[in-house]
Tab-separated table of C-alpha atoms and ligand atoms in Angstrom:
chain	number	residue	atom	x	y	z
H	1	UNK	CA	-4.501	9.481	-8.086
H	2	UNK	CA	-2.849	6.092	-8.270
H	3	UNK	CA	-4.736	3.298	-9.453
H	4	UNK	CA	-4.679	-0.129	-7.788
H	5	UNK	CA	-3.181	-2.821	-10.682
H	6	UNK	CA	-0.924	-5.455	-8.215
H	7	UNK	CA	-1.693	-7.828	-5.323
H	8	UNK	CA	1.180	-8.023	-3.710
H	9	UNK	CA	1.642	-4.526	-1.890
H	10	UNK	CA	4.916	-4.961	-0.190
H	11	UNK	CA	8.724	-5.781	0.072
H	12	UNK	CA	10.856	-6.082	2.411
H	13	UNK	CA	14.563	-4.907	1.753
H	14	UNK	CA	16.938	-6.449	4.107
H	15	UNK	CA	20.028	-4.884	5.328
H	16	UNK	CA	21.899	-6.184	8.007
H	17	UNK	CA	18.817	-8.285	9.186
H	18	UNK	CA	16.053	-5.135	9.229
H	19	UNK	CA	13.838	-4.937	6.633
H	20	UNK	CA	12.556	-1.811	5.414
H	21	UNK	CA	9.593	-1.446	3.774
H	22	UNK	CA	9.392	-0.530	0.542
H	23	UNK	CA	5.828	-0.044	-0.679
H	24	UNK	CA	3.568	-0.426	-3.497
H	25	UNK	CA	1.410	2.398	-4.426
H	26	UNK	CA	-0.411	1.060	-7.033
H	27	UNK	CA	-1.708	-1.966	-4.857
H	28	UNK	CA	-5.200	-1.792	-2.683
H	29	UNK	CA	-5.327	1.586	-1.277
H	30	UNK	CA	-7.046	-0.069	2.115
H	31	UNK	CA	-3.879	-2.505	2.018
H	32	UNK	CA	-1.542	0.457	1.382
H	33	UNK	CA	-2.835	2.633	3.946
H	34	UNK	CA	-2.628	-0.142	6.880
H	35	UNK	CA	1.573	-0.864	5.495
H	36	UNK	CA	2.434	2.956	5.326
H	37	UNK	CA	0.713	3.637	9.055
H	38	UNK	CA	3.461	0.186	10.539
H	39	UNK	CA	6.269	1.717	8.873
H	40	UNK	CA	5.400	4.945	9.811
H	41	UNK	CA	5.045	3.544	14.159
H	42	UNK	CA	7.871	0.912	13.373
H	43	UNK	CA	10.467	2.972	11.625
H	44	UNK	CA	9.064	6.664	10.533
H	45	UNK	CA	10.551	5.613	7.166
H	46	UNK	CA	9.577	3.542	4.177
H	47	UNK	CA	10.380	3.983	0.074
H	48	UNK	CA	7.088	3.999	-2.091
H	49	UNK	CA	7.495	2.479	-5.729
H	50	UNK	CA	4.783	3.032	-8.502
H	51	UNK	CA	4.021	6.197	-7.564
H	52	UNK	CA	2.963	8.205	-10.314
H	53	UNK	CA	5.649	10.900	-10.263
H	54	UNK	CA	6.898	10.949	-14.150
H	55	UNK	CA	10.175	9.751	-14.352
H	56	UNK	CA	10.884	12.186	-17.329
H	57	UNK	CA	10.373	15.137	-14.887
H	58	UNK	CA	12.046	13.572	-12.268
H	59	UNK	CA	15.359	12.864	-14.633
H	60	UNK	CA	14.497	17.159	-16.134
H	61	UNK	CA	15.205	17.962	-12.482
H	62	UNK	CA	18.180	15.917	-11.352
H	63	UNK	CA	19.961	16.966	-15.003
H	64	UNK	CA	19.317	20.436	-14.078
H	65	UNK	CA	20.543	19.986	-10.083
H	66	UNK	CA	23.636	18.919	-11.710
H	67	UNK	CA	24.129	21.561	-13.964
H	68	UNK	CA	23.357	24.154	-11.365
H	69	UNK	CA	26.180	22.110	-9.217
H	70	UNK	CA	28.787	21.992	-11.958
H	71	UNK	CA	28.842	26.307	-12.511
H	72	UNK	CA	31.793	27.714	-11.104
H	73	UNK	CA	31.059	28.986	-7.209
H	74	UNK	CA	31.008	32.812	-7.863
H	75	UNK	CA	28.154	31.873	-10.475
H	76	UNK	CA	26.176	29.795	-8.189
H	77	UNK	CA	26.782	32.106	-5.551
H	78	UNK	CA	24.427	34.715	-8.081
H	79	UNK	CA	21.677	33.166	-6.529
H	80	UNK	CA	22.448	34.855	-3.117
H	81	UNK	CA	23.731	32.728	0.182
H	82	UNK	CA	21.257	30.080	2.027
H	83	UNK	CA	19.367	33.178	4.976
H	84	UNK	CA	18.006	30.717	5.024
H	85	UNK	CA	17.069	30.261	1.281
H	86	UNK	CA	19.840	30.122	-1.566
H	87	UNK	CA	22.938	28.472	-1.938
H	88	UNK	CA	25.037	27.006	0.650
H	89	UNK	CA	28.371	25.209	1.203
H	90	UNK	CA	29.536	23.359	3.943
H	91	UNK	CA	27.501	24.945	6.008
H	92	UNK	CA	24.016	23.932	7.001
H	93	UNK	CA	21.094	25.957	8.220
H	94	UNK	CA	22.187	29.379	10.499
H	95	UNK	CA	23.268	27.743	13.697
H	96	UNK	CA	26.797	26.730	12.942
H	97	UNK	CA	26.260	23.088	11.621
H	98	UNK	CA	28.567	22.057	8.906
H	99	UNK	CA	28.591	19.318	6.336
H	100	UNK	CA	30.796	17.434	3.273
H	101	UNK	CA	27.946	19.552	0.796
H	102	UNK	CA	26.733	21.917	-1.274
H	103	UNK	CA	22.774	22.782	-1.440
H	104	UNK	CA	20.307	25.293	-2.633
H	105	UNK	CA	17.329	25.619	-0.530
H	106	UNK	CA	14.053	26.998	-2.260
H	107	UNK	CA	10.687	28.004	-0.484
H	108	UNK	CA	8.009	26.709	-2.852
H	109	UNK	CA	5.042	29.194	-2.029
H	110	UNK	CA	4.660	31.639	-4.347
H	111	UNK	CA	4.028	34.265	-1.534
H	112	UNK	CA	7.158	33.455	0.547
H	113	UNK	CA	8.804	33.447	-2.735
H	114	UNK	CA	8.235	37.037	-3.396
H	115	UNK	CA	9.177	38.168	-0.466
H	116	UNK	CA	12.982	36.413	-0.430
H	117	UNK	CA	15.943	37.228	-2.837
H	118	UNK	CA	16.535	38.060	-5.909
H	119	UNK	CA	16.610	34.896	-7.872
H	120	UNK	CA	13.435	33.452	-5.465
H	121	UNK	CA	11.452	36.416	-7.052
H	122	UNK	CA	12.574	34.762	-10.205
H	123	UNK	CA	11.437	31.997	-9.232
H	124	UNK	CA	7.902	33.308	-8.385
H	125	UNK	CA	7.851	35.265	-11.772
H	126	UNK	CA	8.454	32.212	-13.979
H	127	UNK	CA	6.623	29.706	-12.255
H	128	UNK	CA	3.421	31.676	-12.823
H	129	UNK	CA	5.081	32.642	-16.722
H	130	UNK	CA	5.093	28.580	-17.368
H	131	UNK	CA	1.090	28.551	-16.704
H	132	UNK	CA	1.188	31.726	-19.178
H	133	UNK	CA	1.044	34.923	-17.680
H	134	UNK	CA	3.783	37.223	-15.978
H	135	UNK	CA	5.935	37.394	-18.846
H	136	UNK	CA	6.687	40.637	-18.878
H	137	UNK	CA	7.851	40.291	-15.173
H	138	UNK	CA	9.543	36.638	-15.583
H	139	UNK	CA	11.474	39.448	-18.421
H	140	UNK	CA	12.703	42.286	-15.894
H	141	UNK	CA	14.320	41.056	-13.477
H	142	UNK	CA	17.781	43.153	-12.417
H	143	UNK	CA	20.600	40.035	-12.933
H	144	UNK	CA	19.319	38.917	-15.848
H	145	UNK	CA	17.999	41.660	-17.829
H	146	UNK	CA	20.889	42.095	-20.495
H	147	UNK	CA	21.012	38.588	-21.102
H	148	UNK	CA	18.642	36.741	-23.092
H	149	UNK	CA	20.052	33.458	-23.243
H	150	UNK	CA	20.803	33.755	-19.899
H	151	UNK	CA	16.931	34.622	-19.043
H	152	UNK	CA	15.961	31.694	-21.779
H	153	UNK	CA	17.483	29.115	-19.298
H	154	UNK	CA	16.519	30.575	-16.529
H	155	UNK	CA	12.690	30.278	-17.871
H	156	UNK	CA	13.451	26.943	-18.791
H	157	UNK	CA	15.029	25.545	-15.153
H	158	UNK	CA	11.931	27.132	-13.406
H	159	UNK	CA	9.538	25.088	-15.392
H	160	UNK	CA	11.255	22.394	-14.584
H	161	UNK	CA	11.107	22.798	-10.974
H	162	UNK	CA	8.017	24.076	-10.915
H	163	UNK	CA	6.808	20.756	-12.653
H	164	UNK	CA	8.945	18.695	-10.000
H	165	UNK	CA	7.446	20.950	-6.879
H	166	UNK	CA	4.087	20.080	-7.773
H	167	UNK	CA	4.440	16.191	-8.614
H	168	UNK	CA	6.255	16.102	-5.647
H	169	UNK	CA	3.373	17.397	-3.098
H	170	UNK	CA	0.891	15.907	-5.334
H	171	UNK	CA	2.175	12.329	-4.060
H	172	UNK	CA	3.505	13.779	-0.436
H	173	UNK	CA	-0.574	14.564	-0.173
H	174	UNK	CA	-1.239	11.584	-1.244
H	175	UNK	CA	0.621	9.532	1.447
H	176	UNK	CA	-0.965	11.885	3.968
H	177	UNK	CA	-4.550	10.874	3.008
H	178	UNK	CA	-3.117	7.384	3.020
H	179	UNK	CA	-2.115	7.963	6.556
H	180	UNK	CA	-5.050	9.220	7.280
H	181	UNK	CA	-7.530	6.675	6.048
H	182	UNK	CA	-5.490	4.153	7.667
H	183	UNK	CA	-5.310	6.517	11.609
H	184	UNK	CA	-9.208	6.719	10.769
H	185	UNK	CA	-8.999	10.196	11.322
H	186	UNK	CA	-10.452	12.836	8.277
H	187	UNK	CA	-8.946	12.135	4.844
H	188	UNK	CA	-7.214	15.955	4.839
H	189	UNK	CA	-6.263	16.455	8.447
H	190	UNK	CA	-2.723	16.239	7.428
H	191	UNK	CA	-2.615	17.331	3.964
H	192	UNK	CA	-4.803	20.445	3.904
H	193	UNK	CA	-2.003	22.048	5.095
H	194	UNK	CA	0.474	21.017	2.408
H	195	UNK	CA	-1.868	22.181	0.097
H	196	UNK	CA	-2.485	25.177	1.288
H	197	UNK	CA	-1.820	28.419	-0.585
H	198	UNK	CA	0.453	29.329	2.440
H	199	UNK	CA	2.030	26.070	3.444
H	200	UNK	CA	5.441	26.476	4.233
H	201	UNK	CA	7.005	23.712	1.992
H	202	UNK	CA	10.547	23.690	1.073
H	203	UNK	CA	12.744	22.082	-1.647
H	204	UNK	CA	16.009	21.657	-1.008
H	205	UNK	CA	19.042	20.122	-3.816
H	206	UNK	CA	21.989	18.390	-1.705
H	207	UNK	CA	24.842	18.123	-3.927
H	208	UNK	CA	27.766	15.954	-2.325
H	209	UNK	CA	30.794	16.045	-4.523
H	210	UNK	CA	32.810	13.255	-5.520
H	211	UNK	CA	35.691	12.420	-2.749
H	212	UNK	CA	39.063	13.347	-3.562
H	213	UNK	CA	42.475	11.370	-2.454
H	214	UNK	CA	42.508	14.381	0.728
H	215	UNK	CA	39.401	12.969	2.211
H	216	UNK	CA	38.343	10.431	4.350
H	217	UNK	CA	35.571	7.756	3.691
H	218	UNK	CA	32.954	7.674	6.202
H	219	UNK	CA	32.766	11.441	6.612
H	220	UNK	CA	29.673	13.029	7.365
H	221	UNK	CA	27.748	15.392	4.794
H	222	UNK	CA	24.741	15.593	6.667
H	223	UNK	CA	24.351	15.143	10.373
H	224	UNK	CA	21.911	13.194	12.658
H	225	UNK	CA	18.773	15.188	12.892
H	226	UNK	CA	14.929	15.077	12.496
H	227	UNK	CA	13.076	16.684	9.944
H	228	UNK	CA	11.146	19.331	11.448
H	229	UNK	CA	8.310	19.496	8.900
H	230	UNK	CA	5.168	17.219	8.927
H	231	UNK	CA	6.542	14.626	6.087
H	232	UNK	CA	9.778	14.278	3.564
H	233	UNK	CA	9.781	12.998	0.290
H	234	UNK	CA	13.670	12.295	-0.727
H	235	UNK	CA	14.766	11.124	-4.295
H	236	UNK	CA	18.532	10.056	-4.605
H	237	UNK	CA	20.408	9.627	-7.962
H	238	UNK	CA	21.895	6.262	-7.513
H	239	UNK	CA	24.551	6.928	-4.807
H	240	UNK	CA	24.611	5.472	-1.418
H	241	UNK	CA	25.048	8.111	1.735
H	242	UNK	CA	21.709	7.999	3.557
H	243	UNK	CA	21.070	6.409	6.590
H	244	UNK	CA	18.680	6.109	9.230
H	245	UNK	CA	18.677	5.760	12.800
H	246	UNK	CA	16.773	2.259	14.732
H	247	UNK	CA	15.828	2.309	18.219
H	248	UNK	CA	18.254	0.426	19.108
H	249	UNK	CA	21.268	3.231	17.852
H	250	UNK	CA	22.396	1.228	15.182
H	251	UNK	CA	22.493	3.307	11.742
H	252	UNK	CA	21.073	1.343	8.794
H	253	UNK	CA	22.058	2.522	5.324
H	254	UNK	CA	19.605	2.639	2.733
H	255	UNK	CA	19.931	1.282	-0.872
H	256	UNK	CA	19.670	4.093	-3.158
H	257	UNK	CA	17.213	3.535	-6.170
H	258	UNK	CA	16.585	6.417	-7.909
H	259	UNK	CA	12.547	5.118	-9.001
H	260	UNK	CA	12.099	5.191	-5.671
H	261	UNK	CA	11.276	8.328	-3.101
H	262	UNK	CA	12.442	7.771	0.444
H	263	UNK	CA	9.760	8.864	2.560
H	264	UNK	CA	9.753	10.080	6.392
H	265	UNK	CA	7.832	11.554	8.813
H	266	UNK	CA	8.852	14.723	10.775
H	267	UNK	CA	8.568	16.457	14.015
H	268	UNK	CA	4.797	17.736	12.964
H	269	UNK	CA	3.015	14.412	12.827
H	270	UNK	CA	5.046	12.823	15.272
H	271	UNK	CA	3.537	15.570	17.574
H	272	UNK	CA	0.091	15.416	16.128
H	273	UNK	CA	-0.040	11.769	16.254
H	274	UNK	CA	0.728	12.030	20.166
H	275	UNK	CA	4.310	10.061	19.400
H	276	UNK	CA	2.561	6.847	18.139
H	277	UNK	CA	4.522	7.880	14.864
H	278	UNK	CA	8.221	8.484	14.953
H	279	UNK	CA	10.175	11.268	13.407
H	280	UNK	CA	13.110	9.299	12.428
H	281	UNK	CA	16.404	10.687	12.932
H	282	UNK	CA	18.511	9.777	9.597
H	283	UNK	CA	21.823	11.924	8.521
H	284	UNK	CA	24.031	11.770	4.824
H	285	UNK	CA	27.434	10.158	5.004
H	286	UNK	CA	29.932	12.274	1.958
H	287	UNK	CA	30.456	10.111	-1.016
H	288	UNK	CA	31.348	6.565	0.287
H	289	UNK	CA	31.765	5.785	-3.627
H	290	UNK	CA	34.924	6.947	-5.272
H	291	UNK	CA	34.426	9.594	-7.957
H	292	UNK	CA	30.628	9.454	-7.912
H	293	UNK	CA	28.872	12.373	-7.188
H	294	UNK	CA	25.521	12.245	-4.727
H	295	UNK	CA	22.191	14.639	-5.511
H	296	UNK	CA	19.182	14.354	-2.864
H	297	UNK	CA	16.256	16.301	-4.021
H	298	UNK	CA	14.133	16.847	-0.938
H	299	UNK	CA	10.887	17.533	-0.766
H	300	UNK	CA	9.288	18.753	3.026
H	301	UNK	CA	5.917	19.068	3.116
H	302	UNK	CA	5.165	21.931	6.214
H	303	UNK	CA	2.308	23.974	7.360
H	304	UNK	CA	1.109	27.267	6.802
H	305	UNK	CA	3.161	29.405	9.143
H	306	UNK	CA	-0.113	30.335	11.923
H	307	UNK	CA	-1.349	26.356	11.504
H	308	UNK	CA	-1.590	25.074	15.133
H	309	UNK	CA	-0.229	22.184	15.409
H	310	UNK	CA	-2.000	19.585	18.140
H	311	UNK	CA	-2.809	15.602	18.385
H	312	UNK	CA	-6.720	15.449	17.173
H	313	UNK	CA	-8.672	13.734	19.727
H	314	UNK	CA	-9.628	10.469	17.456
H	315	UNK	CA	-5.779	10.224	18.260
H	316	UNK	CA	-5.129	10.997	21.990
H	317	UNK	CA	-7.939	7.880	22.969
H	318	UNK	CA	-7.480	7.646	26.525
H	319	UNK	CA	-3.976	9.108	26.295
H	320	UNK	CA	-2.561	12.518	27.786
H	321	UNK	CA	-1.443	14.866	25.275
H	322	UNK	CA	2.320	14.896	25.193
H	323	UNK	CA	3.005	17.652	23.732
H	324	UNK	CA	1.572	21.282	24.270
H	325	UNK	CA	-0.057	22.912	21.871
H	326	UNK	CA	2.210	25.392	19.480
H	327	UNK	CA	1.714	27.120	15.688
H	328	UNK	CA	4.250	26.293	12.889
H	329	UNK	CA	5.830	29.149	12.973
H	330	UNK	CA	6.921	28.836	16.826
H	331	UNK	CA	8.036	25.409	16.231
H	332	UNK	CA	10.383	26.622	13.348
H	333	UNK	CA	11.658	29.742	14.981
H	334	UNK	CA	13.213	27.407	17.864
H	335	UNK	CA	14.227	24.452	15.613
H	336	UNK	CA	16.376	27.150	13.356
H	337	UNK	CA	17.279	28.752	16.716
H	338	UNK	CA	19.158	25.226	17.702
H	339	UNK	CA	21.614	23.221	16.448
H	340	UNK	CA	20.894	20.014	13.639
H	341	UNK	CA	21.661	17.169	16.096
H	342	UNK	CA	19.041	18.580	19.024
H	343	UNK	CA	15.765	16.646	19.737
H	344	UNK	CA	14.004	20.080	19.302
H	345	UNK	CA	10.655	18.719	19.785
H	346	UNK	CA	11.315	17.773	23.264
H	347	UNK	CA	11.120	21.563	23.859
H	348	UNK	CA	7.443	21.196	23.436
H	349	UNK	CA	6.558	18.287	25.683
H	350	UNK	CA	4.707	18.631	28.318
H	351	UNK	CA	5.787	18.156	31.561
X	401	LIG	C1	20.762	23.621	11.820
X	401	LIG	C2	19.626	23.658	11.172
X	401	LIG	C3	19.496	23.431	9.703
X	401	LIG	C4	18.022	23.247	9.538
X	401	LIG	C5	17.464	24.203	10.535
X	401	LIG	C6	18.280	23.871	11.770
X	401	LIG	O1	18.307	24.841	12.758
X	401	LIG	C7	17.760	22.567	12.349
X	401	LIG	C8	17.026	21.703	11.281
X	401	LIG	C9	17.686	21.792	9.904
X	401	LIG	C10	16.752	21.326	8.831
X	401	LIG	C11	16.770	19.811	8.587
X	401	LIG	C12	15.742	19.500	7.515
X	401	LIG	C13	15.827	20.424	6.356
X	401	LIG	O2	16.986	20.088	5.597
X	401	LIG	C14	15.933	21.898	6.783
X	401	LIG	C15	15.825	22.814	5.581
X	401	LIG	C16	14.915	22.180	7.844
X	401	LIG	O3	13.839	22.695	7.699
X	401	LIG	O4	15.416	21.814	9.062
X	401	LIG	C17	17.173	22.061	7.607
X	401	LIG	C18	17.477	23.465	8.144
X	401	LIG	C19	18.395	24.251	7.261
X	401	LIG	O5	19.298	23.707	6.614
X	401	LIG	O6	18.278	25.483	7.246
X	402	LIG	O1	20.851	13.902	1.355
X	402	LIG	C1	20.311	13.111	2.103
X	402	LIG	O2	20.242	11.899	1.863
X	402	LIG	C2	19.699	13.597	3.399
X	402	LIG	C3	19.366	15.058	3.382
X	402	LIG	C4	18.523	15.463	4.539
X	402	LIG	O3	18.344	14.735	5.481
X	402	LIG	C5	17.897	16.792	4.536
X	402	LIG	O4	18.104	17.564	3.565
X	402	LIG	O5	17.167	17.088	5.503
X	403	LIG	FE1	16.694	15.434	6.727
């Protein structure tokens, strides 16, 4: 819970003449709720500052990202290719996108986890080890058994994620009861399904490597798209590379600042708030910095896979519904079915 200690709730950062908003947590939550819901019908994007995710955990995290990134490839590759969780390079998601990076994509349920590879069952096993039990399972598993050191770090990096994960949609759940209060519709309607036991959040590491004398600046690593889930919570180390999209087609790039978490909304709630909120469309540009590396650790915050997803009527006032009614799970079996730069939720509107 944050706790309300400054007046002034806002900032404006301006880059070439638009400001974005970066926002206060720790100011009036009334005040807070009223910013986040403009930035999120202005822009679909806004940082948050004071926002009670320990910086100590947050550095843990990144220090381990990086470590995982600096392994030799047939190491990292251990963890089994991105299907769609695991490690990936250069290519992004399973419908022939490419990009200037390497990531590791992790489901953070601990029931999708068990049912995925190898090293996501590992992942399961020691999460539930660092709240003390499942030991003796966190100890068999196949790669790691003969190695004890090996298993000791292992232990050590899931703690640390697991710690991250929660902090993470702790403050993503947050926002959405912010969002909420400020709509006027019930304080969970968005984030009971974060928080539930099935939800379908993801955490993916982008690693974009330093650019070598064979490379060209302005190359993308990520492409245009929209984030398909109901909100994102992105934390950069201090490299520049994202950007977001304005109406108007210009892209704005936005100051990195690693106390900061970038924050926008995604194809669910633009849906369920009958498009009065806008699923920005952002993308990465590779390393515009010369020898500096670039880590985003992305949080999505999704539904359980059978949620239906549909605008409330508080929402839809006089309105039409725009889009048809449609669970989670449809909505993600056609956006992996398409390609990164498609406007998938115009699939869904209604015509
Ligand atoms: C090409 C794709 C990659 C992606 C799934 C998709 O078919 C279209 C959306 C992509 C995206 C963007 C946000 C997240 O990074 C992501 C994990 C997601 O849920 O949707 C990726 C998907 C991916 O890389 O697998
Ligand atoms: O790395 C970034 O800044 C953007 C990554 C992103 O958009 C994503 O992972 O969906
Ligand atoms: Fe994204």
């Amino acid at each position: 819970m944050v706790v309300a200690t400054q007046v002034n709730p806002i900032r404006m950062e301006k880059i070439r003449e638009v400001d974005i908003p970066v926002i206060d947590l720790s100011c009036s939550r009334s005040k807070v709720a009223k910013l986040i819901v403009k930035a999120c019908e202005e822009y679909g994007f806004f940082k948050v500052i004071n926002h009670g995710v320990s910086h100590h955990i947050t550095k843990e995290m990144e220090d381990e990202s990086f470590e995982f990134f600096d392994k030799p490839l047939p190491e990292k590759e251990l963890v089994g290719s991105a299907n769609p969780f695991g490690y990936g390079s250069k290519n992004i998601g399973l419908s022939g996108d490419t990009g200037e990076l390497e990531y590791l994509l992790l489901p953070t349920n601990q029931n999708a986890i068990a049912q995925t590879s190898k090293f996501s069952y590992a992942w399961a096993s020691l999460t539930k080890t660092h709240k003390g039990y499942h030991l003796s399972k966190a100890l068999s598993i196949k790669n790691f058994n003969n190695n004890s050191q090996c298993r000791l770090t292992l232990w050590v990096t899931m703690c640390v994620v697991s710690s991250y994960v929660k902090s993470v949609r702790e403050l993503a759940c947050e926002i959405l009861e912010l969002i909420a209060e400020g709509l006027g519709v019930p304080h969970s309607l968005f984030s009971h399904f974060v928080r539930h036991f099935d939800s379908d959040s993801l955490l993916r590491l982008n690693h974009y490597p330093p650019v070598t004398h064979s490379f060209h600046h302005g190359n993308i690593g990520f492409g245009e798209h929209s984030d398909p889930q109901i909100i994102t919570l992105l934390r950069s180390n201090d490299a520049p590379g994202l950007q977001i999209s304005l109406r108007n087609g210009l892209w704005l790039p936005v100051s990195p600042d690693p106390h900061a978490f970038c924050v926008n909304i995604g194809d669910i709630l633009q849906a369920m708030t009958n498009g009065r909120f806008v699923s920005v469309r952002h993308r990465a540009m590779a390393n515009l910095l010369p020898n500096q590396s670039r880590l985003s650790m992305v949080f999505f915050g999704a539904p359980p896979p059978e949620a239906t997803i549909a605008c409330p009527p508080q929402l839809l006032k006089r309105n039409k519904p725009i889009y048809k009614t449609f669970t989670w799970s449809e909505y993600k079996s056609h956006t992996y079915a398409h390609r990164l730069g498609e406007t998938r939720l115009d699939h869904f509107k209604i015509t």
